[in-house]
Coordinates of C-alpha atoms in Angstrom, one line a residue:
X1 CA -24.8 -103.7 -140.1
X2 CA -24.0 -100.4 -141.7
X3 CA -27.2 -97.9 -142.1
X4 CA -25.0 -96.4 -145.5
X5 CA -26.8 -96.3 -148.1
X6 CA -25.9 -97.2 -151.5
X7 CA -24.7 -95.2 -153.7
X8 CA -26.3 -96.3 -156.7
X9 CA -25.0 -94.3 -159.5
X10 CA -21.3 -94.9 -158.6
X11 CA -22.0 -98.8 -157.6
X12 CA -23.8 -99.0 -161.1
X13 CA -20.6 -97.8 -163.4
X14 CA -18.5 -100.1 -161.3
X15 CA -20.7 -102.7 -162.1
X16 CA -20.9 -101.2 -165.7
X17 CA -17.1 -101.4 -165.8
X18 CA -16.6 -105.1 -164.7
X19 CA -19.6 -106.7 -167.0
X20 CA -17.5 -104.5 -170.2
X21 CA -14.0 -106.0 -169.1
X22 CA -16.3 -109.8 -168.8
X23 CA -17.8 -109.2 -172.2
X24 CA -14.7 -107.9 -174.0
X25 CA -12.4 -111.0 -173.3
X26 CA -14.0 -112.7 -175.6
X27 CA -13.4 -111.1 -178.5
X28 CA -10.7 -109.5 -177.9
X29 CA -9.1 -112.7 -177.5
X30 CA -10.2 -113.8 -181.1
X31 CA -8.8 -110.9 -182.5
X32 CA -5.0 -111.9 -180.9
X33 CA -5.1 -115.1 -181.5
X34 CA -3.0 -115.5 -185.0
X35 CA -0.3 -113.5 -183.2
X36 CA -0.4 -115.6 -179.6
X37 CA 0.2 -118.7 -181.5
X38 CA 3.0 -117.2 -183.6
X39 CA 4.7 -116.2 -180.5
X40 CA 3.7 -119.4 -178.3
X41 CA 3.2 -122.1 -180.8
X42 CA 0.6 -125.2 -180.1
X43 CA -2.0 -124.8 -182.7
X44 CA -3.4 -127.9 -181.9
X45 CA -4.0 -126.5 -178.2
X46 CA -5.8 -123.5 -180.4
X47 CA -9.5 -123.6 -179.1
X48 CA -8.6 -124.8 -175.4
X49 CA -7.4 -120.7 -174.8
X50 CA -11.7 -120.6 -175.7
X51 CA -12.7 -123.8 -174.1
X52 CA -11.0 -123.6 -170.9
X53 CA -12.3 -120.1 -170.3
X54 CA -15.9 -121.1 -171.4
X55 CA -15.6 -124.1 -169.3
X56 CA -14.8 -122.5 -165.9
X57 CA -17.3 -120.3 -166.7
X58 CA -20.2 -122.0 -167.1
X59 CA -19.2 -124.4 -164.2
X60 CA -18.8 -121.6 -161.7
X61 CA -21.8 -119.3 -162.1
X62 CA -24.7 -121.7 -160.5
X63 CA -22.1 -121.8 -157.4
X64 CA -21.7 -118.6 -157.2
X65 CA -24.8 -118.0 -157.5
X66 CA -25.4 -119.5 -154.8
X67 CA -22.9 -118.1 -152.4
X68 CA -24.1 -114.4 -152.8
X69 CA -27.4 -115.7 -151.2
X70 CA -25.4 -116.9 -149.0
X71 CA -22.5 -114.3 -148.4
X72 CA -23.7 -111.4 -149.8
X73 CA -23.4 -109.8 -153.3
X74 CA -20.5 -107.6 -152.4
X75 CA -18.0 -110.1 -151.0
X76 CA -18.5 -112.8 -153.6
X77 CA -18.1 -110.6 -156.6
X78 CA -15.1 -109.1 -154.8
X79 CA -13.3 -112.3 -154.9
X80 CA -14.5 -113.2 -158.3
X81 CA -13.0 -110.0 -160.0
X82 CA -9.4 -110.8 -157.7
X83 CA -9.6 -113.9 -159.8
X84 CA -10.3 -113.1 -163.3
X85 CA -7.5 -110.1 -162.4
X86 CA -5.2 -112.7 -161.2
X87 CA -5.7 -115.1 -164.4
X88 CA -5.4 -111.8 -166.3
X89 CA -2.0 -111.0 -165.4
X90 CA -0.6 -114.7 -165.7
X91 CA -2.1 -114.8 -169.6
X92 CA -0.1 -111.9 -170.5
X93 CA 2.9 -113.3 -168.6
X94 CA 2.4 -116.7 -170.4
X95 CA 5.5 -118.2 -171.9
X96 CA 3.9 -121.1 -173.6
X97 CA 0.6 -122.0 -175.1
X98 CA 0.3 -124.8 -172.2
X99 CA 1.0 -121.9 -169.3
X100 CA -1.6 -119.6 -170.9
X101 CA -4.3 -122.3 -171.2
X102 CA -3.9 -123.0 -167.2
X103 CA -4.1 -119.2 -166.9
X104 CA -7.7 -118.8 -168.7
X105 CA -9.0 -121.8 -166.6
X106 CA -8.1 -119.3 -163.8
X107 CA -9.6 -116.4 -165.4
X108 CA -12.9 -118.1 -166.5
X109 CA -13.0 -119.5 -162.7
X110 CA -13.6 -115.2 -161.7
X111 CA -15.9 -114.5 -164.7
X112 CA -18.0 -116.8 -163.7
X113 CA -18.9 -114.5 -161.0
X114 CA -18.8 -111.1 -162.3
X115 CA -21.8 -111.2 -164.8
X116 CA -24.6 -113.3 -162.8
X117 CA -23.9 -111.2 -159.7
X118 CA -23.4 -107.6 -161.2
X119 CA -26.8 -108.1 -162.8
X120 CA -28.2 -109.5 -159.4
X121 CA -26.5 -106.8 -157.3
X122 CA -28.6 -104.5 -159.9
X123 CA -31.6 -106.3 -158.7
X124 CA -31.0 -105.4 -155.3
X125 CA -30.8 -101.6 -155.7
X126 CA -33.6 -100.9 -158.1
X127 CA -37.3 -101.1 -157.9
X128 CA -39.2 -103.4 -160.6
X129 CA -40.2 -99.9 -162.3
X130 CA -36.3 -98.7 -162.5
X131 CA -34.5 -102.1 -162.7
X132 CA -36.4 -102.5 -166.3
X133 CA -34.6 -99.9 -168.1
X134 CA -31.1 -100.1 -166.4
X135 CA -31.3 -103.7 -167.9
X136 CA -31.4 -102.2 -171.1
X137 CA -27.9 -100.5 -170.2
X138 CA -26.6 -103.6 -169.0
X139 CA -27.0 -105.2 -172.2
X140 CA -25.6 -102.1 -174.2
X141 CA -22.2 -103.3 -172.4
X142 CA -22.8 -106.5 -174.4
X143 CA -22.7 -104.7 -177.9
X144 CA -20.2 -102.1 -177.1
X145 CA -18.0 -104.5 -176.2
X146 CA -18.6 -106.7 -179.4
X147 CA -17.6 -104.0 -181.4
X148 CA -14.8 -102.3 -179.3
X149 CA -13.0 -106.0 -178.4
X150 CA -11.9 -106.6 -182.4
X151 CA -10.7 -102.9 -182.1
X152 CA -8.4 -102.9 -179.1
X153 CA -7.0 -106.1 -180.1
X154 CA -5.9 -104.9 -183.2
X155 CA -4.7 -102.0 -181.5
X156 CA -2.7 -103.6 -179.0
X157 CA -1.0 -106.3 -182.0
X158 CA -0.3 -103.6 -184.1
X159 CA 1.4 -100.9 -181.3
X160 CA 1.8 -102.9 -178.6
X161 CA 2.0 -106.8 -177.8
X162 CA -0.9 -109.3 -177.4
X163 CA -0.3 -109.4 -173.6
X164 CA -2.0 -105.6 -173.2
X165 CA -5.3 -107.8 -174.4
X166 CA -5.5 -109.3 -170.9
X167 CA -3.6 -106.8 -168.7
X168 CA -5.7 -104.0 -170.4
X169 CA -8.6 -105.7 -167.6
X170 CA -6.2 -105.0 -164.5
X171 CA -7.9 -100.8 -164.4
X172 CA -11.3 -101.5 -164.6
X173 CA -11.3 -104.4 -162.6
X174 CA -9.8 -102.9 -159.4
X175 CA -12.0 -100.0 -160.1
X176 CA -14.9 -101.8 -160.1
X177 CA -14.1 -103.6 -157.0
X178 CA -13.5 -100.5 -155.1
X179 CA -16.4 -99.1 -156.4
X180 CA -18.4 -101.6 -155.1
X181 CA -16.3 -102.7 -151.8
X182 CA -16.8 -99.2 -150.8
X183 CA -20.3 -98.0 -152.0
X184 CA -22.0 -101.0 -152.0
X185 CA -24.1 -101.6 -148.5
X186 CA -26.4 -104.6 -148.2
X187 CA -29.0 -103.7 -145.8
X188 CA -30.3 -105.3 -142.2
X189 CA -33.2 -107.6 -144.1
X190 CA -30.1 -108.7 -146.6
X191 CA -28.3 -109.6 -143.3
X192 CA -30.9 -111.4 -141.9
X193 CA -31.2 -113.5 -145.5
X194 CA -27.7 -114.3 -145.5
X195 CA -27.7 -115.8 -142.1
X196 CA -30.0 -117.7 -142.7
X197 CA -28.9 -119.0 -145.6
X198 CA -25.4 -119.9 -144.2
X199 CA -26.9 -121.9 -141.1
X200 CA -25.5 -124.9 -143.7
X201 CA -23.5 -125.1 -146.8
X202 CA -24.5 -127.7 -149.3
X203 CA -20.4 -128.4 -149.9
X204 CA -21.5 -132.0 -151.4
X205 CA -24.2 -130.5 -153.5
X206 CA -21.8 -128.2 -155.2
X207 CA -19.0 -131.2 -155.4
X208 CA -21.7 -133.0 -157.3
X209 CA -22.4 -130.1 -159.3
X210 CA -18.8 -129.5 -160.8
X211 CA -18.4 -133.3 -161.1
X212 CA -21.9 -133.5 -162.7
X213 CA -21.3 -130.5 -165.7
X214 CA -17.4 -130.7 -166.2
X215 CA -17.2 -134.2 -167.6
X216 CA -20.2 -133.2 -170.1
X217 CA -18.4 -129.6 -171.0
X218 CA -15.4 -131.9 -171.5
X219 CA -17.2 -134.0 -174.0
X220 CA -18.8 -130.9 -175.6
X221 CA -15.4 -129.4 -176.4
X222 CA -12.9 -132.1 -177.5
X223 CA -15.8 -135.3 -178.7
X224 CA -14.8 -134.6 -182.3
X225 CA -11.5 -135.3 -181.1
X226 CA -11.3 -138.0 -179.3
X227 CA -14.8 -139.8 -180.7
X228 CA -18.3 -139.4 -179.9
X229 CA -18.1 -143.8 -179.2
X230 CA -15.0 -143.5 -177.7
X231 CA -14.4 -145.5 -173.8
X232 CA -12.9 -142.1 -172.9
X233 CA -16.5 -140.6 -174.1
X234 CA -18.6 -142.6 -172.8
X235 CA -16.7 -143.3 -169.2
X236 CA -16.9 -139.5 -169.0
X237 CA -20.6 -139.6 -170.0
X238 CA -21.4 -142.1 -167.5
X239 CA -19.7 -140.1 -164.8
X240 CA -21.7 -137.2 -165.7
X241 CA -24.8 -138.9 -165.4
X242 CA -24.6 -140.8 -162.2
X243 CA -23.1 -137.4 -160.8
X244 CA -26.1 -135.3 -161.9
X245 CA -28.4 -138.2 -160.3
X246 CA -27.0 -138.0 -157.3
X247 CA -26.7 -134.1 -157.3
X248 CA -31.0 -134.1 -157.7
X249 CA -31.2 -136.6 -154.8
X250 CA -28.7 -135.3 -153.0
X251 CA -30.5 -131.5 -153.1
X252 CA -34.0 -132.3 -152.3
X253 CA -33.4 -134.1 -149.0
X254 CA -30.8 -130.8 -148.4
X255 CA -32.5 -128.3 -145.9
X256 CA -30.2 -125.7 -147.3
X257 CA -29.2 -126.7 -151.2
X258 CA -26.9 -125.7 -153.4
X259 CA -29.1 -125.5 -156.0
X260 CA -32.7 -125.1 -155.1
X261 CA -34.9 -127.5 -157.2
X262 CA -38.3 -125.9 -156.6
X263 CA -37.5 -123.2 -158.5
X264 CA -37.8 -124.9 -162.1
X265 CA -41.6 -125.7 -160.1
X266 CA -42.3 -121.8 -161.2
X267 CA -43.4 -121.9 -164.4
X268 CA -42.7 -118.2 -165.2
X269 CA -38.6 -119.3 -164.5
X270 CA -38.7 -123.0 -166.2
X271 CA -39.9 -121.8 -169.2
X272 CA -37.8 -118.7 -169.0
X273 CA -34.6 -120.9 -168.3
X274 CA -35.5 -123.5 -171.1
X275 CA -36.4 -120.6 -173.3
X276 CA -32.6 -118.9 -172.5
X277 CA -31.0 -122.0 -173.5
X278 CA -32.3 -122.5 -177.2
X279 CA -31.6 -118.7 -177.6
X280 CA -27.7 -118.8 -176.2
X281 CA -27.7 -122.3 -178.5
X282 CA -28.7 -119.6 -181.8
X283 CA -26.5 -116.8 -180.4
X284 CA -23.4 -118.8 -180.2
X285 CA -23.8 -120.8 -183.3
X286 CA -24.7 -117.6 -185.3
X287 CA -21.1 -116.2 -183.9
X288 CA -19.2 -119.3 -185.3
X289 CA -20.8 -120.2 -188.2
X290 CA -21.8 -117.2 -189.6
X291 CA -18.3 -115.7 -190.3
X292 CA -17.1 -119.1 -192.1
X293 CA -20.3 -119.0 -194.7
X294 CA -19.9 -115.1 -195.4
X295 CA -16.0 -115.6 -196.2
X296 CA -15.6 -119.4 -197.6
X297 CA -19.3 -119.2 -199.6
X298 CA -19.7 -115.5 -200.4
X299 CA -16.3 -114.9 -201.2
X300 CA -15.9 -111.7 -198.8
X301 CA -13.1 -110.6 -196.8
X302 CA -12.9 -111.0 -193.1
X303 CA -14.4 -107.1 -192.5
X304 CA -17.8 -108.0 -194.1
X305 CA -17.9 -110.8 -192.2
X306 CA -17.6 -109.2 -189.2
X307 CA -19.8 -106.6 -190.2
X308 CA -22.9 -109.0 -190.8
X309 CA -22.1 -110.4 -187.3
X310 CA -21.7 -107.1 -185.2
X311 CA -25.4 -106.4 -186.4
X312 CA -26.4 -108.3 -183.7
X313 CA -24.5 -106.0 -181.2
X314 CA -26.7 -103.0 -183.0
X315 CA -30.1 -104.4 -182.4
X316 CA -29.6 -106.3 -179.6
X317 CA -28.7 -102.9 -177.2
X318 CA -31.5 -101.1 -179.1
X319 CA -34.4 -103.6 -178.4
X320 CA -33.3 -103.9 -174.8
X321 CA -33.7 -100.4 -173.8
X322 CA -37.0 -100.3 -175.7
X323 CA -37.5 -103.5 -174.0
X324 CA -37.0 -101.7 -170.8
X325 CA -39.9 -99.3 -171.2
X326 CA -42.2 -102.1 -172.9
X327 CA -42.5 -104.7 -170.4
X328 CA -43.3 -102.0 -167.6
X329 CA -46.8 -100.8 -169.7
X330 CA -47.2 -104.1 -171.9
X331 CA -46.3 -106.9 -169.3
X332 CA -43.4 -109.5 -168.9
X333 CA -45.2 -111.8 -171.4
X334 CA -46.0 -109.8 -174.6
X335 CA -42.4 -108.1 -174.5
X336 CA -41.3 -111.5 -174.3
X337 CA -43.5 -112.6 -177.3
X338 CA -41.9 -109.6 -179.4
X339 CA -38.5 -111.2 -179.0
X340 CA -39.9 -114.7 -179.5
X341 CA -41.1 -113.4 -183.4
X342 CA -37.9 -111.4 -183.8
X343 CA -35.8 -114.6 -183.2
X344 CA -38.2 -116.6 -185.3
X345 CA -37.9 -114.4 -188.2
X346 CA -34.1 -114.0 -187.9
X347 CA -33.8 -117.7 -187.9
X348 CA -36.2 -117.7 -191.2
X349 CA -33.2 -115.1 -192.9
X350 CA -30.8 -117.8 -192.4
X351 CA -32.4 -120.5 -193.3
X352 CA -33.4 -118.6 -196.6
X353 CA -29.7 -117.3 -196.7
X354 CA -28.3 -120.3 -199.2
X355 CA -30.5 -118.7 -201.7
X356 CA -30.3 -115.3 -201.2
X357 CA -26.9 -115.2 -200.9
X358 CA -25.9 -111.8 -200.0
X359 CA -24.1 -110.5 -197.1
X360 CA -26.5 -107.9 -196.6
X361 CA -29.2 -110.3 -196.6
X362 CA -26.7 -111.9 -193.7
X363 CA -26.4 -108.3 -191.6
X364 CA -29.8 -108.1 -191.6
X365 CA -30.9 -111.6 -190.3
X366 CA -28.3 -110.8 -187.8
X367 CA -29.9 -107.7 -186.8
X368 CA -33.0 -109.4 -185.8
X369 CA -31.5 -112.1 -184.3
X370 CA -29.9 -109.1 -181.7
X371 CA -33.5 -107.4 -181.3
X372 CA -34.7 -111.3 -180.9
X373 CA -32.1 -111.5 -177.6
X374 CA -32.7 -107.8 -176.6
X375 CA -36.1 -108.1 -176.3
X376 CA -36.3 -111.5 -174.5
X377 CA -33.1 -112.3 -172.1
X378 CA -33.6 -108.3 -170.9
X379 CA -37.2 -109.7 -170.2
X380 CA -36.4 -113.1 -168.6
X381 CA -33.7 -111.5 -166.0
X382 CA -36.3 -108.6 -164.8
X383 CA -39.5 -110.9 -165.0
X384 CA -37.6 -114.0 -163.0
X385 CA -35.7 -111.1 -160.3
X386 CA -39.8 -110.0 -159.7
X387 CA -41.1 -113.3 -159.3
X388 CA -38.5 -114.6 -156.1
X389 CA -37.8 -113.1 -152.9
X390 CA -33.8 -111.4 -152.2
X391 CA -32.9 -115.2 -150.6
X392 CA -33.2 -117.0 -153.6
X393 CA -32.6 -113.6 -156.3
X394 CA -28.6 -114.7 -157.3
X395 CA -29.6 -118.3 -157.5
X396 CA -32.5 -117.7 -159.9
X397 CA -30.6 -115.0 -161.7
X398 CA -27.2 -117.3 -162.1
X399 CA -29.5 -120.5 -162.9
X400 CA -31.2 -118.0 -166.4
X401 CA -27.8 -117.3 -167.3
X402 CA -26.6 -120.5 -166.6
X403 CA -29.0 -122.2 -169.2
X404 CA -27.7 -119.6 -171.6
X405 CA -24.2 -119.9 -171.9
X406 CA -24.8 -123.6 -171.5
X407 CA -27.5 -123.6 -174.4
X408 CA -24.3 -122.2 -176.5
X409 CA -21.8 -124.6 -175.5
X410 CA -24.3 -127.4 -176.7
X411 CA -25.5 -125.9 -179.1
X412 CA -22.4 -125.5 -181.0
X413 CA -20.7 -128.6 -180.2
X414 CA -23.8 -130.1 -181.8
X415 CA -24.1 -128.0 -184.5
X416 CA -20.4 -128.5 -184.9
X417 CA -20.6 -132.2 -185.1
X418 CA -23.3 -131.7 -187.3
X419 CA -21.9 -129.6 -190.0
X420 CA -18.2 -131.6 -189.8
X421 CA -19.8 -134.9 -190.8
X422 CA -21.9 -133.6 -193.6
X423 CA -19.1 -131.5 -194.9
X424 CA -17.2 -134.6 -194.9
X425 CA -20.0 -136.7 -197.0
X426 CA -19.7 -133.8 -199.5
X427 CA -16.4 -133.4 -200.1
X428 CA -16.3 -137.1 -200.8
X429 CA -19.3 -137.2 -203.1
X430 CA -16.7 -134.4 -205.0
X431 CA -13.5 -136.2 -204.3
X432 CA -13.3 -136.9 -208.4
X433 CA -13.4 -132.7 -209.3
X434 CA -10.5 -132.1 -206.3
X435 CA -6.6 -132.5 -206.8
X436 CA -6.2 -132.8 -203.2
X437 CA -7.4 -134.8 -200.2
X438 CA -11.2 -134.6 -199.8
X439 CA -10.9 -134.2 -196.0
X440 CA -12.8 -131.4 -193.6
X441 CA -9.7 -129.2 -193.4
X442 CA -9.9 -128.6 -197.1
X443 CA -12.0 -125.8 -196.3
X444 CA -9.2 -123.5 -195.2
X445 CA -8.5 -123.2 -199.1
X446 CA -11.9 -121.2 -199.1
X447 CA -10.7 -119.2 -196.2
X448 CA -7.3 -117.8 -196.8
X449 CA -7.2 -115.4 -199.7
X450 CA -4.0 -116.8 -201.6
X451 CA -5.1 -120.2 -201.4
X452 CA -8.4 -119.3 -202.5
X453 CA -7.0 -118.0 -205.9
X454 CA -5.0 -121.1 -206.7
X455 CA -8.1 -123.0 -207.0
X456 CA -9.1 -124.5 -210.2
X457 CA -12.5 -123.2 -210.8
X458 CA -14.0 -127.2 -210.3
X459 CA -12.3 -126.8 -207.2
X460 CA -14.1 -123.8 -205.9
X461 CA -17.2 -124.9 -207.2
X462 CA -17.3 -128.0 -205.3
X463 CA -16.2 -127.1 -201.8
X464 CA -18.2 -124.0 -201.9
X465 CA -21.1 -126.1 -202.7
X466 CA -20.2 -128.4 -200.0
X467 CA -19.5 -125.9 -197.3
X468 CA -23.2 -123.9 -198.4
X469 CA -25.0 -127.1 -198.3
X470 CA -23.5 -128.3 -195.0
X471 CA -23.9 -125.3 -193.5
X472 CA -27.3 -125.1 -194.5
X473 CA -28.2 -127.6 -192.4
X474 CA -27.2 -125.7 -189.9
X475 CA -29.2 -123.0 -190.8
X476 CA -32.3 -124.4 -190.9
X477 CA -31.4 -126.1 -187.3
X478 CA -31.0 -122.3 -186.2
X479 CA -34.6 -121.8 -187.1
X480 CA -36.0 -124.8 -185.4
X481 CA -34.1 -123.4 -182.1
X482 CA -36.5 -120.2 -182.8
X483 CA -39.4 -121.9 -183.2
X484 CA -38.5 -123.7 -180.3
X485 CA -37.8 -120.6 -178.1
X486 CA -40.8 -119.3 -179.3
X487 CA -43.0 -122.3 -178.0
X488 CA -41.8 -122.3 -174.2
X489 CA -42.3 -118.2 -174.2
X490 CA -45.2 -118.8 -175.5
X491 CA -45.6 -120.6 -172.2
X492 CA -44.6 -118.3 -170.1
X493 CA -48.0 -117.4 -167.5
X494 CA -49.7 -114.3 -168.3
X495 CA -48.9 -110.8 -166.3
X496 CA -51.0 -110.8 -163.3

């Protein structure tokens, strides 16, 4: 094994520069959409170009996970970024909606890698001491690229054509991977890890594993469709299940697992991982729902909107860098514990926002919400990369990120399901003030600016009645995910 050292600063922006080009798909995507499907056609295929890319995501990163402890940092997030660069240039050379759906299963199948192990690769070269406040600059690439992503992709629709959205990735992802190809160097105790780790792979664990969470993400993403009760439903259900219980026997009789089960025996990472999901469940459902209320209810345009939802990209970069320095003099816990009350509160703003009413009110619970995630997921990674050993470090660090972006994909489908049927019951309890049919997609009258005026003012009345009281209930379901965070960090042990 090479004795090179690392050179950190240069391995860092590379690492910098594939997280951005992760966190920017996202909404840059968004921002194309209107135009891909004018060009492509298949609305109804609309939220599979999301889904697909979520799915693959959230599949892949406990596996990958995995396989750095295995084969090293540098060679796994290697092939993940040739991946998401390969899916990248297929999207923009999709011809139909169908062609660029089967090209962001391909992209999401890389991404999975490049966030879990970029921040674990960040674990390697820093100390606890300096790994605290570069964390804070790992999440900055989070709200930078919030902000930037609605940008460029109005950019690129207006000058150029909605394909630059993915091939605008193709730069910094081969600069990032020669960044760390060449600058990266894993040293002789990393070696020694990785050997041992690979004396047998756990291929039917991680089988199990794919076959245990894709039938449930399935279900997640198209049960409104096709019917919470439906045999497709449940027969997916069922093999999700018996998959999972066979994955959990399957890994504790394993010498070498896929997915080590005595980990969620720590306390500091169960709590931490449980804690991760109920935050990515607000995150995400703030990010969908929020946007709807602030247009439909408030009767603003889609900038205020999105200005009430960036706040989150303000504080949440902010209150991880302070983060950064906190936990180092106050402890894992209390830092924690700040972001535990600052998701609390934000979820109280929402839950009050029905009778406020006020898009600033909206911006500002949105604001907290960010210095809510700042403050805890910056402390979760940092605390949970202290508490293992290098052999285990991209498991446990995959697994925390894991729970989060599943936390959102549940959390929304829920919420989702939630706010659908009670919209429904409202519109019919209004059905006799409506000219037109009482059904959920009567909302895009509240949502599109010319429809909005032809409204009788009855009309208005009712559905934006409907939509705040519906989405109340969402709301208030926001808050009780605070509270809920807020009980297992309040569980987290005490610094020792």
């Amino acid at each position: 094994m090479s004795k090179r050292k690392t050179k950190r600063p240069i391995v860092l922006t590379a690492v910098i520069l594939a997280m951005f080009m992760a966190a920017v798909e996202a909404t840059i995507v968004a921002t194309a959409m209107p135009q891909i499907v004018a060009d492509l056609g298949g609305f109804s295929l609309f939220s599979w170009v999301f889904s697909s890319y979520l799915l693959m995501q959230v599949v892949t990163i406990p596996v990958y996970g995995k396989l750095s402890d295995m084969y090293g940092r540098k060679m796994i997030f290697a092939i993940g970024i040739s991946i998401f660069l390969i899916g990248s240039i297929l999207c923009g050379f999709s011809a139909t909606m169908e062609m660029l759906i089967i090209s962001r299963f391909i992209q999401g199948l890389g991404a999975g890698a490049v966030q879990p192990i970029a921040t674990t690769i960040v674990g390697d070269m820093y100390t606890k001491e300096e790994r605290a406040n570069i964390q804070g600059y790992l999440a900055s690439v989070w709200g930078i690229s919030a902000i930037m992503g609605p940008v460029l992709g109005a950019v690129f629709i207006e000058y150029l054509h909605w394909s630059w959205i993915f091939w605008v990735n193709i730069p910094f992802g081969i600069i990032a991977l020669i960044g760390v190809t060449l600058f990266l160097h894993e040293d002789i105790k990393s070696a020694e890890s990785m050997k041992k780790n690979r004396q047998s792979i756990d291929y039917k664990g991680a089988i199990l594993l794919l076959l245990a969470i894709t039938p449930f993400m399935l279900v997640l993403i198209q049960g409104n469709v096709w019917g919470f009760t439906s045999p497709l439903v449940m027969s997916l259900l069922a093999c999700s299940f018996i998959c999972l219980v066979l994955f959990i026997k399957v890994e504790r009789k394993e010498a070498n697992p896929m997915m080590t089960l005595s980990l969620w025996e720590n306390q500091h990472i169960r709590n931490a991982n449980i804690a991760s999901f109920t935050a990515g469940a607000i995150l995400l459902a703030v990010s969908t729902f929020l946007p709807t209320y602030v247009q439909g209810v408030m009767n603003q345009p889609p900038i205020i909107a999105g200005l009430a939802l960036t706040a989150i990209s303000i504080g949440w970069p902010i209150s991880s860098t302070i983060a950064g320095k906190m936990m180092l003099k106050r402890g894992f816990r209390t830092t924690a514990l700040i972001g535990g009350c600052a998701l609390v509160t934000g979820g109280l703003f929402y839950m009050l926002l029905p009778v406020i009413n006020h898009p600033l009110w909206a911006g500002a619970g949105s604001f907290v919400i960010g210095v809510g995630m700042g403050f805890s997921t910056t402390t979760f990674i940092v605390s949970i990369q202290s508490s293992v050993d290098w052999n285990v470090r991209g498991e446990a660090t995959s697994m925390n990120m894991f729970m989060r972006l599943l936390g959102g994909a549940v959390g929304v489908a829920f919420l989702g399901g939630l706010l659908n049927r009670r919209l429904e019951n409202e519109l019919k309890n209004s059905q006799e003030y409506l000219s037109f049919e009482p059904t959920i997609d009567a909302v895009n009258h509240l949502l599109e600016a010319g429809q909005r005026e032809k409204l009788r003012s009855v009309e208005l009345e009712a559905l934006q009645l409907g939509l705040t009281n519906s989405l109340g209930i969402v709301f208030t379901t926001i808050f009780i995910l605070a509270v809920t965070s807020f009980f297992f960090i309040l569980r987290l042990p005490k610094d020792s």
